[in-house]
XYZ file of C-alpha atoms in Angstrom:
347
model
C -90.797 200.376 -11.404
C -88.776 197.264 -10.510
C -90.225 194.254 -8.868
C -89.458 190.539 -8.286
C -91.228 187.968 -10.513
C -91.064 184.235 -10.823
C -90.636 182.887 -14.298
C -90.260 179.194 -13.544
C -89.059 176.992 -10.750
C -85.709 178.267 -9.520
C -86.033 181.241 -11.922
C -86.521 184.365 -9.878
C -85.875 187.687 -11.668
C -86.079 191.403 -10.873
C -87.713 193.121 -13.853
C -89.189 196.376 -14.996
C -92.983 196.191 -14.480
C -95.843 198.819 -14.741
C -95.748 201.323 -11.963
C -98.117 200.833 -9.020
C -101.028 203.251 -9.297
C -104.231 204.074 -7.455
C -106.997 202.128 -9.281
C -109.839 202.313 -6.741
C -110.704 205.212 -4.405
C -109.763 203.051 -1.345
C -106.284 202.306 -2.623
C -102.953 203.688 -1.594
C -99.567 203.341 -3.346
C -96.887 202.375 -0.909
C -93.183 202.852 -1.505
C -91.458 199.821 0.005
C -88.721 200.446 2.582
C -88.346 196.869 3.765
C -89.489 193.501 2.479
C -88.298 189.923 2.937
C -88.452 186.388 1.602
C -90.717 183.963 3.375
C -90.171 180.237 3.777
C -93.560 179.732 2.079
C -92.154 181.544 -0.990
C -89.813 178.638 -1.426
C -92.648 176.270 -2.323
C -93.219 178.374 -5.488
C -89.436 178.658 -5.967
C -89.102 174.885 -5.906
C -92.106 174.297 -8.210
C -94.249 172.741 -5.565
C -96.804 175.601 -5.730
C -97.927 176.607 -9.185
C -97.308 180.201 -10.376
C -97.886 181.818 -13.699
C -94.644 182.850 -15.517
C -93.998 186.472 -14.694
C -96.258 186.476 -11.637
C -95.132 188.831 -8.815
C -94.017 187.379 -5.529
C -93.510 188.428 -1.910
C -96.024 189.212 0.830
C -94.124 190.851 3.726
C -93.354 194.537 3.518
C -93.613 197.962 5.051
C -93.115 201.427 3.661
C -94.310 204.966 3.118
C -97.543 206.143 1.579
C -96.815 207.856 -1.678
C -100.390 208.393 -2.940
C -103.828 207.872 -1.451
C -107.178 207.477 -3.111
C -110.021 209.950 -2.406
C -111.849 207.576 -0.062
C -108.833 206.703 2.136
C -109.490 208.308 5.544
C -106.878 206.736 7.894
C -103.667 207.492 5.978
C -101.937 210.376 4.273
C -98.960 210.793 2.048
C -95.814 210.315 4.086
C -97.239 207.971 6.667
C -95.045 204.960 7.596
C -97.163 201.797 7.623
C -96.934 197.961 7.734
C -98.949 195.604 5.579
C -100.159 192.243 6.817
C -99.677 189.445 4.239
C -103.382 189.481 3.260
C -105.341 192.636 2.481
C -108.891 192.949 3.809
C -111.735 195.489 3.618
C -112.137 195.825 7.405
C -115.952 195.998 7.117
C -117.210 192.395 6.507
C -118.410 190.068 9.227
C -115.211 188.163 9.172
C -113.087 191.238 9.662
C -115.404 192.308 12.526
C -114.729 188.921 14.091
C -110.938 189.231 13.623
C -110.661 186.582 10.869
C -109.346 189.006 8.316
C -107.893 186.188 6.209
C -111.441 185.100 5.274
C -112.533 188.510 4.065
C -114.464 187.885 0.804
C -112.866 190.963 -0.800
C -109.449 190.208 0.549
C -106.427 188.640 -1.165
C -102.800 187.693 -0.995
C -99.980 189.878 -2.239
C -98.378 188.310 -5.267
C -101.600 186.575 -6.332
C -102.351 186.752 -10.075
C -102.950 190.373 -11.048
C -101.708 191.952 -7.799
C -98.418 193.548 -6.786
C -95.966 191.600 -4.752
C -94.077 192.955 -1.752
C -90.596 192.272 -3.148
C -90.478 195.428 -5.288
C -90.173 199.167 -5.224
C -93.864 199.925 -4.685
C -97.174 198.210 -4.065
C -100.778 199.153 -4.806
C -102.679 198.421 -1.489
C -106.407 197.796 -1.885
C -108.760 198.699 1.049
C -106.017 200.661 2.718
C -108.075 201.609 5.733
C -108.907 198.015 6.506
C -105.464 196.581 5.767
C -102.604 198.846 6.781
C -101.393 199.793 10.309
C -99.654 203.091 10.933
C -96.177 203.066 12.523
C -94.355 205.877 14.296
C -92.658 208.036 11.642
C -89.409 208.086 13.737
C -89.005 204.301 13.174
C -88.000 204.979 9.571
C -84.613 206.162 10.774
C -83.974 203.305 13.096
C -82.657 200.366 11.029
C -83.011 197.741 13.787
C -86.467 198.790 14.848
C -87.626 199.015 11.193
C -86.461 195.413 10.679
C -88.193 194.263 13.856
C -91.402 196.006 12.706
C -91.284 194.189 9.407
C -91.779 190.890 11.242
C -95.342 192.142 12.122
C -96.316 191.642 8.432
C -96.197 187.799 8.888
C -93.858 185.763 10.977
C -94.392 187.428 14.362
C -98.167 187.375 14.059
C -98.055 183.791 12.661
C -95.944 182.650 15.605
C -98.443 184.301 17.926
C -101.465 182.640 16.180
C -99.710 179.266 16.683
C -99.089 179.972 20.323
C -102.709 180.870 20.782
C -103.768 177.642 18.990
C -101.462 175.722 21.246
C -103.177 177.118 24.284
C -100.095 178.769 25.709
C -100.724 180.236 29.157
C -98.698 181.363 32.129
C -96.807 178.422 33.640
C -97.419 176.022 30.795
C -94.848 173.808 29.044
C -94.661 174.279 25.256
C -92.723 172.556 22.451
C -91.955 174.235 19.172
C -91.548 172.029 16.056
C -89.608 173.854 13.359
C -86.541 176.141 13.619
C -87.456 178.472 10.761
C -88.349 182.106 11.251
C -92.009 181.209 12.152
C -90.965 178.597 14.755
C -88.543 181.028 16.273
C -91.235 183.701 16.504
C -93.419 180.954 18.026
C -90.776 180.738 20.803
C -90.887 184.508 21.267
C -94.728 184.395 21.345
C -94.815 181.540 23.886
C -92.400 183.402 26.168
C -94.481 186.583 25.813
C -97.667 184.625 26.794
C -96.098 183.340 29.885
C -94.893 179.810 29.069
C -92.631 178.549 31.898
C -90.802 175.982 29.828
C -90.273 176.097 26.074
C -88.666 173.143 24.263
C -87.388 174.057 20.797
C -86.992 171.193 18.316
C -84.197 172.003 15.823
C -80.946 170.717 14.404
C -79.125 173.886 13.350
C -77.189 175.481 16.193
C -77.320 179.041 14.728
C -81.108 178.764 14.786
C -81.411 177.095 18.182
C -79.104 179.740 19.614
C -81.742 182.334 18.531
C -84.386 180.157 20.090
C -82.546 180.145 23.372
C -82.188 183.976 23.120
C -85.912 184.237 22.472
C -86.751 182.200 25.545
C -86.337 178.483 24.825
C -85.348 176.625 28.006
C -84.404 173.371 26.254
C -83.331 172.257 22.765
C -83.994 168.879 21.185
C -81.936 168.172 18.123
C -83.361 164.797 17.158
C -86.159 163.964 14.736
C -88.891 161.331 14.600
C -88.826 158.764 17.396
C -85.605 160.293 18.826
C -87.369 163.673 19.265
C -90.432 161.992 20.815
C -88.323 160.123 23.353
C -86.312 163.253 24.191
C -89.365 165.393 24.872
C -91.088 162.683 26.847
C -87.959 162.394 28.981
C -87.901 166.117 29.642
C -91.610 166.071 30.697
C -91.693 163.026 33.014
C -93.198 161.026 30.231
C -96.283 163.203 29.866
C -95.473 165.454 26.933
C -96.092 169.278 26.742
C -99.272 171.169 27.374
C -99.043 172.691 23.896
C -97.124 172.285 20.672
C -96.521 174.915 18.019
C -96.242 173.158 14.620
C -94.439 175.519 12.194
C -93.350 173.143 9.319
C -96.383 171.633 7.668
C -95.053 168.122 6.783
C -96.269 164.638 7.711
C -93.371 164.063 9.972
C -93.714 167.460 11.774
C -97.429 166.794 12.467
C -96.713 163.268 13.617
C -94.097 164.676 16.007
C -96.394 167.401 17.327
C -99.198 164.928 18.042
C -96.643 162.558 19.598
C -95.200 164.962 22.007
C -98.337 166.802 23.212
C -99.717 165.515 26.476
C -103.232 164.189 26.899
C -105.694 167.095 27.000
C -103.201 169.366 25.284
C -103.397 171.453 22.058
C -101.470 171.681 18.836
C -101.303 175.067 17.187
C -100.447 174.492 13.483
C -99.359 177.273 11.169
C -96.939 175.422 8.849
C -98.243 175.563 5.277
C -99.540 172.043 4.790
C -97.437 169.881 2.523
C -98.565 166.299 3.366
C -99.216 167.140 7.058
C -102.801 165.734 6.821
C -101.354 162.228 6.683
C -99.811 162.841 10.047
C -103.156 163.361 11.727
C -104.878 160.354 13.321
C -108.305 161.400 14.584
C -108.684 158.195 16.508
C -105.569 158.903 18.509
C -106.601 162.559 19.009
C -110.075 161.510 20.158
C -108.796 159.013 22.681
C -106.261 161.495 24.115
C -108.443 164.609 24.026
C -106.079 166.461 21.866
C -107.164 169.761 20.265
C -105.870 170.914 16.858
C -106.217 174.649 16.184
C -104.566 176.997 13.738
C -104.445 177.787 10.057
C -103.741 181.046 8.127
C -102.883 183.671 10.704
C -105.089 186.777 10.711
C -102.051 188.916 11.447
C -103.924 192.211 10.759
C -105.933 191.461 13.947
C -102.769 190.825 15.969
C -100.660 193.749 14.826
C -102.159 196.365 17.208
C -101.632 193.960 20.162
C -98.066 193.106 19.244
C -96.885 196.560 18.023
C -96.446 198.264 21.415
C -94.111 195.400 22.620
C -92.005 195.703 19.515
C -91.799 199.486 19.829
C -90.638 199.373 23.515
C -88.280 196.401 22.940
C -90.199 193.890 25.062
C -89.956 191.571 22.104
C -87.372 191.873 19.302
C -87.855 189.523 16.329
C -85.144 191.200 14.222
C -82.510 188.379 14.821
C -84.526 186.114 12.485
C -83.233 188.216 9.578
C -79.706 186.967 9.005
C -78.992 188.133 5.474
C -79.709 191.477 3.890
C -79.856 192.204 0.148
C -80.891 194.955 -2.121
C -83.443 194.328 -4.908
C -80.802 193.006 -7.302
C -79.792 190.431 -4.648
C -83.249 188.886 -4.352
C -82.567 185.915 -6.640
C -79.483 185.047 -4.645
C -81.524 185.436 -1.525
C -83.904 182.719 -2.685
C -81.015 180.435 -3.396
C -79.509 181.082 0.022
C -82.765 180.214 1.795
C -83.365 177.207 -0.389
C -79.899 175.907 0.416
C -80.444 176.791 4.134
C -77.449 178.996 4.224
C -79.788 181.815 5.287
C -82.669 181.708 7.786
C -84.692 184.732 6.485
C -83.566 187.301 3.883
C -84.260 190.977 4.488
C -84.727 193.089 1.323
C -83.907 196.814 1.193
C -85.322 198.083 -2.117
């Protein structure tokens, strides 16, 4: 089969690799219908996260079950399913508590020795604990299928950030970051009842999506300029919650600077220096909570799925460029150069 591999920084290739096969009785083999490139994939692309030459890449996908192991009970050949970006066994104490990303037998797609989502097929370990079934009719609805793909990562991650930020009906929320996760954070905050949502971003095509998703205000500044603008919008107090979806020192300093005393920051940006933006003394004095981390999206999919199916929320606009498998290297280049927000892959 064909799949995307990373050979070196800025060297993404689509190559022939061994076919995905059932190796354990709890496995299924999934034929990929939709996949995408994540902003976090760019850290490996830029050489800031180490990968072995030839390692698979990609962790967001959905597709059709092609083969199921003898101990798979919840799925059959032909089922349309979505995979969260981490597989999990569904039986450990962490899975029972909803923290599927801490499953001792779990793992990330594209990790050494595993299949990545940006290919023709994927071996899925612990299928019963990992996959979520989708209505078969969605396979013939291109827009809906694209929206459902967001359940594999960005929609659930935005939701996780909104929960960490303590979003509740009537609250005021700021979103730091205008990437796909930040935009899904806007969507999540709106869904959870935020009355005012301030999106921080400098790219109009992205802030236009933020407004469509429910943002009431847009702040285009950075650093001190952004702090001053948000404070002005909130009578000098700041926001009840902040969704931090970038992971840098500046984004964390901004988040902590614009949250009001007693507020919460929900952080889901993959950390790249963000720890240096955290001052525990300031947080202590202002009673600021910091909650977040790797989103257990498998836990959130059943809650979010009905709203995607009935159109209450539609994250599909975050995908602004579509490519076939051969176009994946160019898709990485487009996202790295910020000429694309999030690239959809149709193998």
